[in-house]
């Protein structure tokens, strides 16, 4: 650690040492599958080409993004994804987390950095792709070793599987590029939630037994009604984004991904797999909740599209007021009654 870095921390600043998070994750990242060089080169080339083709198909299906420039994706390895993920987290939370000061600020920031690094390292072996709308000009990342490893484990055609992944991530990119207000709304919800995370916790701990009986869980206990409202809106939005992408990647159909039905069946079964420790870690880190988001959000999207078509579904992107609530995600008919064109 340099003297300048120490001085910076002593003055108080970032509550998370993001450089330490990257270093920690880099030490913990497991190597990807062993792939012959020629096969790896083909996989990388194919992903770059398919990222562009996939967004064309997504635009045709959704009706979003007409006239926007088409861009290739960035194909990265696991360490590359780690660096990008930490940069994205730092950008998303900048200014939202309370600043640290005092003699312990460096220690606290370091502890948070190590914790963030452990989480990112765990996820680095599982993430297939990611669109980061909060980096400069947006970044669509495709994690080549994980895509190849998953394709081998599922025993499905390589070109089909990589296109299927690109369809999902291309949908995420289009959600944010075709809906200009969405990125600011999402980051605003995150900032509001993080900025008030410590507000009023102590008073709610005083009558612990009664509050545990009345609360829906420990998270509810530690959150004020205002914080729960923000969290509910953030969960609803994330569920919509993931479910919409999951719907689109299948709905593009077998003309683009011939083995899509087989891929979906095997991939869904794989999401539920893993040993006891792996499932525990996924639950603690919120991965299990994210898996549920795919299913719940896709069910919402299918219902709405089935009732009013894709153009009617696109009413969700009109404004923050037309986004479904968490209750409406589970009851799409209620959203239709409130918002349907």
mmCIF file of C-alpha atoms in Angstrom:
data_model
loop_
_atom_site.group_PDB
_atom_site.id
_atom_site.type_symbol
_atom_site.label_atom_id
_atom_site.label_comp_id
_atom_site.label_asym_id
_atom_site.label_seq_id
_atom_site.Cartn_x
_atom_site.Cartn_y
_atom_site.Cartn_z
ATOM 1 C CA UNK A 1 0.000 0.000 0.000
ATOM 2 C CA UNK A 2 1.426 3.373 -0.975
ATOM 3 C CA UNK A 3 1.801 6.276 1.440
ATOM 4 C CA UNK A 4 -0.523 8.389 -0.713
ATOM 5 C CA UNK A 5 -3.220 5.725 -0.457
ATOM 6 C CA UNK A 6 -2.817 5.632 3.318
ATOM 7 C CA UNK A 7 -3.104 9.428 3.535
ATOM 8 C CA UNK A 8 -6.207 9.358 1.363
ATOM 9 C CA UNK A 9 -7.899 6.838 3.632
ATOM 10 C CA UNK A 10 -6.878 8.640 6.776
ATOM 11 C CA UNK A 11 -8.631 11.749 5.433
ATOM 12 C CA UNK A 12 -11.748 9.661 4.983
ATOM 13 C CA UNK A 13 -13.357 8.806 1.701
ATOM 14 C CA UNK A 14 -14.645 5.660 0.072
ATOM 15 C CA UNK A 15 -16.151 3.222 2.579
ATOM 16 C CA UNK A 16 -15.001 0.314 0.408
ATOM 17 C CA UNK A 17 -11.431 -0.269 -0.715
ATOM 18 C CA UNK A 18 -12.273 -1.250 -4.280
ATOM 19 C CA UNK A 19 -8.636 -1.891 -5.210
ATOM 20 C CA UNK A 20 -8.423 -4.417 -2.383
ATOM 21 C CA UNK A 21 -11.687 -5.967 -3.595
ATOM 22 C CA UNK A 22 -10.130 -6.574 -7.021
ATOM 23 C CA UNK A 23 -6.931 -7.946 -5.491
ATOM 24 C CA UNK A 24 -8.844 -10.254 -3.150
ATOM 25 C CA UNK A 25 -11.049 -11.586 -5.938
ATOM 26 C CA UNK A 26 -8.050 -12.076 -8.218
ATOM 27 C CA UNK A 27 -6.415 -14.340 -5.634
ATOM 28 C CA UNK A 28 -9.592 -16.389 -5.187
ATOM 29 C CA UNK A 29 -10.781 -16.701 -8.800
ATOM 30 C CA UNK A 30 -10.658 -20.275 -10.019
ATOM 31 C CA UNK A 31 -9.291 -21.046 -13.483
ATOM 32 C CA UNK A 32 -11.804 -21.737 -16.218
ATOM 33 C CA UNK A 33 -12.095 -24.932 -18.259
ATOM 34 C CA UNK A 34 -9.088 -26.033 -20.274
ATOM 35 C CA UNK A 35 -9.892 -25.284 -23.916
ATOM 36 C CA UNK A 36 -7.609 -25.831 -26.939
ATOM 37 C CA UNK A 37 -6.382 -22.506 -28.345
ATOM 38 C CA UNK A 38 -8.137 -22.955 -31.675
ATOM 39 C CA UNK A 39 -11.468 -23.704 -29.961
ATOM 40 C CA UNK A 40 -11.042 -20.727 -27.645
ATOM 41 C CA UNK A 41 -10.334 -18.412 -30.581
ATOM 42 C CA UNK A 42 -13.489 -19.586 -32.340
ATOM 43 C CA UNK A 43 -15.569 -19.094 -29.203
ATOM 44 C CA UNK A 44 -14.278 -15.529 -28.728
ATOM 45 C CA UNK A 45 -14.800 -14.586 -32.370
ATOM 46 C CA UNK A 46 -18.287 -16.078 -32.383
ATOM 47 C CA UNK A 47 -19.355 -14.200 -29.250
ATOM 48 C CA UNK A 48 -18.210 -10.880 -30.689
ATOM 49 C CA UNK A 49 -20.178 -11.458 -33.879
ATOM 50 C CA UNK A 50 -23.257 -12.857 -32.167
ATOM 51 C CA UNK A 51 -23.553 -9.952 -29.721
ATOM 52 C CA UNK A 52 -24.395 -7.707 -32.688
ATOM 53 C CA UNK A 53 -26.632 -10.238 -34.436
ATOM 54 C CA UNK A 54 -28.484 -10.983 -31.203
ATOM 55 C CA UNK A 55 -29.443 -7.362 -30.651
ATOM 56 C CA UNK A 56 -30.863 -7.192 -34.172
ATOM 57 C CA UNK A 57 -33.158 -10.097 -33.324
ATOM 58 C CA UNK A 58 -34.089 -8.543 -29.973
ATOM 59 C CA UNK A 59 -35.005 -5.262 -31.658
ATOM 60 C CA UNK A 60 -37.183 -7.062 -34.187
ATOM 61 C CA UNK A 61 -39.038 -8.960 -31.470
ATOM 62 C CA UNK A 62 -39.446 -6.130 -28.954
ATOM 63 C CA UNK A 63 -39.817 -3.138 -31.233
ATOM 64 C CA UNK A 64 -37.254 -1.264 -29.111
ATOM 65 C CA UNK A 65 -34.075 0.503 -30.171
ATOM 66 C CA UNK A 66 -34.812 1.451 -33.776
ATOM 67 C CA UNK A 67 -32.033 3.677 -35.088
ATOM 68 C CA UNK A 68 -29.617 3.090 -32.216
ATOM 69 C CA UNK A 69 -26.063 2.089 -33.168
ATOM 70 C CA UNK A 70 -25.234 -1.609 -32.987
ATOM 71 C CA UNK A 71 -22.170 -2.424 -30.896
ATOM 72 C CA UNK A 72 -20.109 -5.531 -30.322
ATOM 73 C CA UNK A 73 -19.757 -7.054 -26.885
ATOM 74 C CA UNK A 74 -16.548 -7.319 -24.875
ATOM 75 C CA UNK A 75 -15.370 -10.900 -24.469
ATOM 76 C CA UNK A 76 -13.524 -11.308 -21.178
ATOM 77 C CA UNK A 77 -12.067 -14.003 -18.938
ATOM 78 C CA UNK A 78 -12.892 -14.342 -15.259
ATOM 79 C CA UNK A 79 -10.283 -11.841 -13.991
ATOM 80 C CA UNK A 80 -11.482 -9.392 -16.656
ATOM 81 C CA UNK A 81 -15.052 -9.742 -15.433
ATOM 82 C CA UNK A 82 -13.901 -9.238 -11.830
ATOM 83 C CA UNK A 83 -12.250 -5.917 -12.689
ATOM 84 C CA UNK A 84 -15.262 -4.739 -14.669
ATOM 85 C CA UNK A 85 -17.739 -5.844 -12.000
ATOM 86 C CA UNK A 86 -15.904 -4.007 -9.239
ATOM 87 C CA UNK A 87 -15.642 -0.885 -11.397
ATOM 88 C CA UNK A 88 -19.381 -1.083 -12.001
ATOM 89 C CA UNK A 89 -20.133 -1.488 -8.295
ATOM 90 C CA UNK A 90 -17.918 1.465 -7.454
ATOM 91 C CA UNK A 91 -19.660 3.633 -10.075
ATOM 92 C CA UNK A 92 -23.150 2.565 -8.985
ATOM 93 C CA UNK A 93 -22.527 3.248 -5.303
ATOM 94 C CA UNK A 94 -20.424 6.385 -5.692
ATOM 95 C CA UNK A 95 -21.810 9.060 -3.420
ATOM 96 C CA UNK A 96 -24.487 6.720 -2.033
ATOM 97 C CA UNK A 97 -22.515 5.036 0.734
ATOM 98 C CA UNK A 98 -21.654 7.081 3.825
ATOM 99 C CA UNK A 99 -18.052 8.309 3.893
ATOM 100 C CA UNK A 100 -15.627 6.922 6.465
ATOM 101 C CA UNK A 101 -13.356 9.097 8.547
ATOM 102 C CA UNK A 102 -11.075 8.703 11.543
ATOM 103 C CA UNK A 103 -8.270 6.339 12.421
ATOM 104 C CA UNK A 104 -10.335 3.215 11.679
ATOM 105 C CA UNK A 105 -11.534 4.322 8.255
ATOM 106 C CA UNK A 106 -8.811 2.417 6.434
ATOM 107 C CA UNK A 107 -9.482 -0.745 8.425
ATOM 108 C CA UNK A 108 -13.228 -0.573 7.780
ATOM 109 C CA UNK A 109 -12.734 0.149 4.090
ATOM 110 C CA UNK A 110 -10.295 -2.749 3.859
ATOM 111 C CA UNK A 111 -12.686 -5.145 5.561
ATOM 112 C CA UNK A 112 -15.474 -4.121 3.190
ATOM 113 C CA UNK A 113 -13.111 -4.506 0.241
ATOM 114 C CA UNK A 114 -12.176 -8.054 1.246
ATOM 115 C CA UNK A 115 -15.836 -8.964 1.683
ATOM 116 C CA UNK A 116 -16.730 -7.524 -1.716
ATOM 117 C CA UNK A 117 -13.820 -9.393 -3.282
ATOM 118 C CA UNK A 118 -14.948 -12.732 -1.841
ATOM 119 C CA UNK A 119 -18.454 -12.255 -3.241
ATOM 120 C CA UNK A 120 -17.219 -11.189 -6.672
ATOM 121 C CA UNK A 121 -14.799 -14.136 -6.814
ATOM 122 C CA UNK A 122 -17.641 -16.563 -6.069
ATOM 123 C CA UNK A 123 -19.803 -15.056 -8.793
ATOM 124 C CA UNK A 124 -16.967 -14.922 -11.341
ATOM 125 C CA UNK A 125 -17.263 -18.664 -11.991
ATOM 126 C CA UNK A 126 -21.042 -18.431 -12.560
ATOM 127 C CA UNK A 127 -21.772 -15.249 -14.498
ATOM 128 C CA UNK A 128 -22.188 -15.852 -18.237
ATOM 129 C CA UNK A 129 -22.630 -12.239 -19.235
ATOM 130 C CA UNK A 130 -23.540 -8.830 -17.922
ATOM 131 C CA UNK A 131 -24.574 -5.431 -19.189
ATOM 132 C CA UNK A 132 -23.267 -2.576 -17.065
ATOM 133 C CA UNK A 133 -25.192 0.618 -17.868
ATOM 134 C CA UNK A 134 -23.276 2.643 -15.289
ATOM 135 C CA UNK A 135 -19.819 2.495 -16.858
ATOM 136 C CA UNK A 136 -18.804 4.998 -19.525
ATOM 137 C CA UNK A 137 -20.991 4.419 -22.599
ATOM 138 C CA UNK A 138 -22.228 1.086 -21.169
ATOM 139 C CA UNK A 139 -20.409 -2.238 -21.363
ATOM 140 C CA UNK A 140 -21.777 -5.582 -22.490
ATOM 141 C CA UNK A 141 -19.509 -8.299 -21.086
ATOM 142 C CA UNK A 142 -19.478 -11.932 -22.194
ATOM 143 C CA UNK A 143 -17.456 -14.273 -19.968
ATOM 144 C CA UNK A 144 -16.051 -16.739 -22.479
ATOM 145 C CA UNK A 145 -14.745 -19.496 -20.133
ATOM 146 C CA UNK A 146 -18.045 -19.632 -18.260
ATOM 147 C CA UNK A 147 -20.091 -19.757 -21.459
ATOM 148 C CA UNK A 148 -17.931 -22.554 -22.858
ATOM 149 C CA UNK A 149 -17.995 -24.415 -19.539
ATOM 150 C CA UNK A 150 -21.786 -24.184 -19.235
ATOM 151 C CA UNK A 151 -22.267 -25.251 -22.844
ATOM 152 C CA UNK A 152 -20.125 -28.315 -22.275
ATOM 153 C CA UNK A 153 -21.921 -29.186 -19.038
ATOM 154 C CA UNK A 154 -25.307 -28.896 -20.742
ATOM 155 C CA UNK A 155 -24.104 -30.811 -23.812
ATOM 156 C CA UNK A 156 -25.798 -28.425 -26.254
ATOM 157 C CA UNK A 157 -24.538 -26.919 -29.541
ATOM 158 C CA UNK A 158 -21.931 -24.234 -28.934
ATOM 159 C CA UNK A 159 -23.202 -21.739 -31.521
ATOM 160 C CA UNK A 160 -26.772 -22.065 -30.243
ATOM 161 C CA UNK A 161 -25.835 -21.601 -26.606
ATOM 162 C CA UNK A 162 -23.604 -18.584 -27.152
ATOM 163 C CA UNK A 163 -26.314 -16.915 -29.266
ATOM 164 C CA UNK A 164 -28.855 -17.659 -26.524
ATOM 165 C CA UNK A 165 -26.662 -15.945 -23.941
ATOM 166 C CA UNK A 166 -26.102 -12.988 -26.267
ATOM 167 C CA UNK A 167 -29.871 -12.611 -26.709
ATOM 168 C CA UNK A 168 -30.291 -12.273 -22.946
ATOM 169 C CA UNK A 169 -27.501 -9.739 -22.494
ATOM 170 C CA UNK A 170 -28.482 -7.881 -25.661
ATOM 171 C CA UNK A 171 -31.965 -7.476 -24.208
ATOM 172 C CA UNK A 172 -30.476 -5.925 -21.075
ATOM 173 C CA UNK A 173 -28.416 -3.511 -23.152
ATOM 174 C CA UNK A 174 -31.485 -2.518 -25.159
ATOM 175 C CA UNK A 175 -33.559 -2.004 -22.012
ATOM 176 C CA UNK A 176 -31.184 0.720 -20.882
ATOM 177 C CA UNK A 177 -30.203 2.230 -24.242
ATOM 178 C CA UNK A 178 -33.746 2.348 -25.662
ATOM 179 C CA UNK A 179 -35.263 3.633 -22.399
ATOM 180 C CA UNK A 180 -33.112 6.676 -21.565
ATOM 181 C CA UNK A 181 -34.586 7.366 -18.126
ATOM 182 C CA UNK A 182 -34.164 3.804 -16.847
ATOM 183 C CA UNK A 183 -30.503 3.953 -15.815
ATOM 184 C CA UNK A 184 -30.982 7.091 -13.752
ATOM 185 C CA UNK A 185 -34.091 5.660 -12.115
ATOM 186 C CA UNK A 186 -32.318 2.420 -11.205
ATOM 187 C CA UNK A 187 -29.241 4.143 -9.786
ATOM 188 C CA UNK A 188 -31.484 6.599 -7.930
ATOM 189 C CA UNK A 189 -33.272 3.752 -6.168
ATOM 190 C CA UNK A 190 -29.930 2.182 -5.211
ATOM 191 C CA UNK A 191 -28.596 5.507 -3.929
ATOM 192 C CA UNK A 192 -31.718 6.148 -1.874
ATOM 193 C CA UNK A 193 -31.612 2.690 -0.343
ATOM 194 C CA UNK A 194 -27.907 2.759 0.500
ATOM 195 C CA UNK A 195 -28.004 6.335 1.726
ATOM 196 C CA UNK A 196 -30.614 5.518 4.368
ATOM 197 C CA UNK A 197 -29.527 1.990 5.257
ATOM 198 C CA UNK A 198 -28.424 2.922 8.784
ATOM 199 C CA UNK A 199 -31.265 5.332 9.556
ATOM 200 C CA UNK A 200 -33.364 4.399 12.532
ATOM 201 C CA UNK A 201 -32.029 0.876 13.079
ATOM 202 C CA UNK A 202 -31.306 1.295 16.793
ATOM 203 C CA UNK A 203 -34.858 2.315 17.794
ATOM 204 C CA UNK A 204 -36.269 -0.716 16.014
ATOM 205 C CA UNK A 205 -33.964 -3.027 17.973
ATOM 206 C CA UNK A 206 -35.257 -1.939 21.368
ATOM 207 C CA UNK A 207 -38.402 -4.048 21.391
ATOM 208 C CA UNK A 208 -36.880 -7.028 19.619
ATOM 209 C CA UNK A 209 -39.280 -9.853 20.662
ATOM 210 C CA UNK A 210 -42.447 -7.984 19.680
ATOM 211 C CA UNK A 211 -40.984 -6.731 16.430
ATOM 212 C CA UNK A 212 -39.792 -10.193 15.449
ATOM 213 C CA UNK A 213 -43.333 -11.494 15.960
ATOM 214 C CA UNK A 214 -44.826 -8.690 13.879
ATOM 215 C CA UNK A 215 -42.189 -8.353 11.156
ATOM 216 C CA UNK A 216 -42.104 -10.423 8.007
ATOM 217 C CA UNK A 217 -38.488 -11.301 8.718
ATOM 218 C CA UNK A 218 -35.198 -9.934 10.003
ATOM 219 C CA UNK A 219 -34.796 -7.682 6.957
ATOM 220 C CA UNK A 220 -38.193 -6.137 7.646
ATOM 221 C CA UNK A 221 -37.141 -5.588 11.237
ATOM 222 C CA UNK A 222 -34.108 -3.540 10.247
ATOM 223 C CA UNK A 223 -35.878 -1.416 7.644
ATOM 224 C CA UNK A 224 -38.147 1.536 8.038
ATOM 225 C CA UNK A 225 -41.370 1.625 5.971
ATOM 226 C CA UNK A 226 -39.721 4.105 3.594
ATOM 227 C CA UNK A 227 -36.729 1.795 3.111
ATOM 228 C CA UNK A 228 -38.986 -1.182 2.480
ATOM 229 C CA UNK A 229 -40.815 0.824 -0.174
ATOM 230 C CA UNK A 230 -37.571 1.611 -1.995
ATOM 231 C CA UNK A 231 -36.379 -1.996 -1.712
ATOM 232 C CA UNK A 232 -39.704 -3.283 -3.054
ATOM 233 C CA UNK A 233 -39.451 -0.967 -6.057
ATOM 234 C CA UNK A 234 -35.852 -2.027 -6.690
ATOM 235 C CA UNK A 235 -36.737 -5.736 -6.481
ATOM 236 C CA UNK A 236 -39.730 -5.230 -8.777
ATOM 237 C CA UNK A 237 -37.597 -3.435 -11.361
ATOM 238 C CA UNK A 238 -34.821 -6.048 -11.229
ATOM 239 C CA UNK A 239 -37.396 -8.826 -11.569
ATOM 240 C CA UNK A 240 -38.936 -7.118 -14.585
ATOM 241 C CA UNK A 241 -35.561 -6.628 -16.287
ATOM 242 C CA UNK A 242 -34.404 -10.205 -15.717
ATOM 243 C CA UNK A 243 -37.752 -11.767 -16.603
ATOM 244 C CA UNK A 244 -38.148 -9.700 -19.747
ATOM 245 C CA UNK A 245 -34.679 -10.778 -20.902
ATOM 246 C CA UNK A 246 -35.439 -14.422 -20.091
ATOM 247 C CA UNK A 247 -38.683 -14.238 -22.072
ATOM 248 C CA UNK A 248 -37.029 -12.611 -25.082
ATOM 249 C CA UNK A 249 -34.135 -15.070 -25.299
ATOM 250 C CA UNK A 250 -36.657 -17.907 -25.687
ATOM 251 C CA UNK A 251 -39.286 -16.044 -27.699
ATOM 252 C CA UNK A 252 -36.855 -15.188 -30.504
ATOM 253 C CA UNK A 253 -37.375 -18.842 -31.302
ATOM 254 C CA UNK A 254 -35.823 -21.848 -33.019
ATOM 255 C CA UNK A 255 -35.223 -20.005 -36.296
ATOM 256 C CA UNK A 256 -32.389 -18.221 -34.492
ATOM 257 C CA UNK A 257 -31.534 -20.810 -31.813
ATOM 258 C CA UNK A 258 -32.587 -24.223 -33.192
ATOM 259 C CA UNK A 259 -32.058 -26.058 -29.898
ATOM 260 C CA UNK A 260 -33.658 -23.372 -27.693
ATOM 261 C CA UNK A 261 -36.186 -25.752 -26.087
ATOM 262 C CA UNK A 262 -33.479 -28.221 -25.060
ATOM 263 C CA UNK A 263 -31.206 -25.445 -23.820
ATOM 264 C CA UNK A 264 -33.950 -23.933 -21.683
ATOM 265 C CA UNK A 265 -34.910 -27.282 -20.152
ATOM 266 C CA UNK A 266 -31.342 -28.230 -19.272
ATOM 267 C CA UNK A 267 -30.336 -24.753 -18.160
ATOM 268 C CA UNK A 268 -33.317 -24.475 -15.802
ATOM 269 C CA UNK A 269 -32.438 -27.839 -14.265
ATOM 270 C CA UNK A 270 -28.818 -26.699 -13.875
ATOM 271 C CA UNK A 271 -29.898 -23.543 -12.035
ATOM 272 C CA UNK A 272 -31.483 -25.736 -9.393
ATOM 273 C CA UNK A 273 -28.439 -27.972 -9.009
ATOM 274 C CA UNK A 274 -25.276 -27.816 -6.953
ATOM 275 C CA UNK A 275 -24.163 -29.292 -3.679
ATOM 276 C CA UNK A 276 -25.358 -28.285 -0.240
ATOM 277 C CA UNK A 277 -22.510 -25.796 0.291
ATOM 278 C CA UNK A 278 -23.006 -24.259 -3.135
ATOM 279 C CA UNK A 279 -26.744 -23.844 -2.561
ATOM 280 C CA UNK A 280 -26.062 -22.306 0.858
ATOM 281 C CA UNK A 281 -23.621 -19.795 -0.598
ATOM 282 C CA UNK A 282 -26.030 -18.951 -3.397
ATOM 283 C CA UNK A 283 -28.757 -18.311 -0.858
ATOM 284 C CA UNK A 284 -26.538 -16.139 1.358
ATOM 285 C CA UNK A 285 -25.302 -14.113 -1.619
ATOM 286 C CA UNK A 286 -28.765 -13.648 -3.070
ATOM 287 C CA UNK A 287 -28.263 -15.860 -6.124
ATOM 288 C CA UNK A 288 -31.303 -17.963 -5.282
ATOM 289 C CA UNK A 289 -33.434 -14.826 -5.115
ATOM 290 C CA UNK A 290 -32.133 -13.818 -8.533
ATOM 291 C CA UNK A 291 -33.113 -17.209 -9.962
ATOM 292 C CA UNK A 292 -36.647 -16.638 -8.691
ATOM 293 C CA UNK A 293 -36.603 -13.228 -10.351
ATOM 294 C CA UNK A 294 -36.026 -14.848 -13.740
ATOM 295 C CA UNK A 295 -39.069 -17.084 -13.346
ATOM 296 C CA UNK A 296 -41.392 -14.494 -11.819
ATOM 297 C CA UNK A 297 -40.424 -11.762 -14.255
ATOM 298 C CA UNK A 298 -40.706 -14.078 -17.259
ATOM 299 C CA UNK A 299 -44.179 -15.201 -16.125
ATOM 300 C CA UNK A 300 -45.246 -11.545 -15.827
ATOM 301 C CA UNK A 301 -43.891 -10.776 -19.307
ATOM 302 C CA UNK A 302 -45.524 -13.823 -20.917
ATOM 303 C CA UNK A 303 -48.905 -12.997 -19.393
ATOM 304 C CA UNK A 304 -48.855 -9.364 -20.466
ATOM 305 C CA UNK A 305 -47.561 -10.104 -23.970
ATOM 306 C CA UNK A 306 -50.205 -12.807 -24.303
ATOM 307 C CA UNK A 307 -52.934 -10.325 -23.374
ATOM 308 C CA UNK A 308 -51.899 -7.110 -25.154
ATOM 309 C CA UNK A 309 -48.961 -8.058 -27.391
ATOM 310 C CA UNK A 310 -45.389 -6.818 -27.238
ATOM 311 C CA UNK A 311 -46.340 -3.249 -28.130
ATOM 312 C CA UNK A 312 -48.775 -3.233 -25.221
ATOM 313 C CA UNK A 313 -46.138 -4.695 -22.926
ATOM 314 C CA UNK A 314 -43.776 -1.877 -23.891
ATOM 315 C CA UNK A 315 -46.030 0.490 -21.945
ATOM 316 C CA UNK A 316 -43.896 -0.547 -18.939
ATOM 317 C CA UNK A 317 -41.071 1.582 -20.352
ATOM 318 C CA UNK A 318 -43.120 4.810 -20.509
ATOM 319 C CA UNK A 319 -42.111 6.139 -17.098
ATOM 320 C CA UNK A 320 -41.378 5.063 -13.543
ATOM 321 C CA UNK A 321 -45.122 5.256 -12.881
ATOM 322 C CA UNK A 322 -45.868 2.537 -15.440
ATOM 323 C CA UNK A 323 -43.370 0.051 -14.017
ATOM 324 C CA UNK A 324 -45.062 -2.861 -12.224
ATOM 325 C CA UNK A 325 -44.996 -2.930 -8.469
ATOM 326 C CA UNK A 326 -43.732 -5.979 -6.616
ATOM 327 C CA UNK A 327 -47.345 -7.074 -6.033
ATOM 328 C CA UNK A 328 -48.169 -6.582 -9.718
ATOM 329 C CA UNK A 329 -45.256 -8.765 -10.785
ATOM 330 C CA UNK A 330 -47.049 -11.612 -9.009
ATOM 331 C CA UNK A 331 -50.444 -10.445 -10.318
ATOM 332 C CA UNK A 332 -49.951 -9.143 -13.888
ATOM 333 C CA UNK A 333 -53.716 -8.760 -14.343
ATOM 334 C CA UNK A 334 -53.568 -6.029 -11.684
ATOM 335 C CA UNK A 335 -50.904 -4.183 -13.691
ATOM 336 C CA UNK A 336 -53.035 -4.509 -16.820
ATOM 337 C CA UNK A 337 -56.036 -3.034 -15.020
ATOM 338 C CA UNK A 338 -53.942 -0.081 -13.849
ATOM 339 C CA UNK A 339 -51.809 0.635 -16.878
ATOM 340 C CA UNK A 340 -53.023 -1.296 -19.956
ATOM 341 C CA UNK A 341 -53.195 0.842 -23.107
#
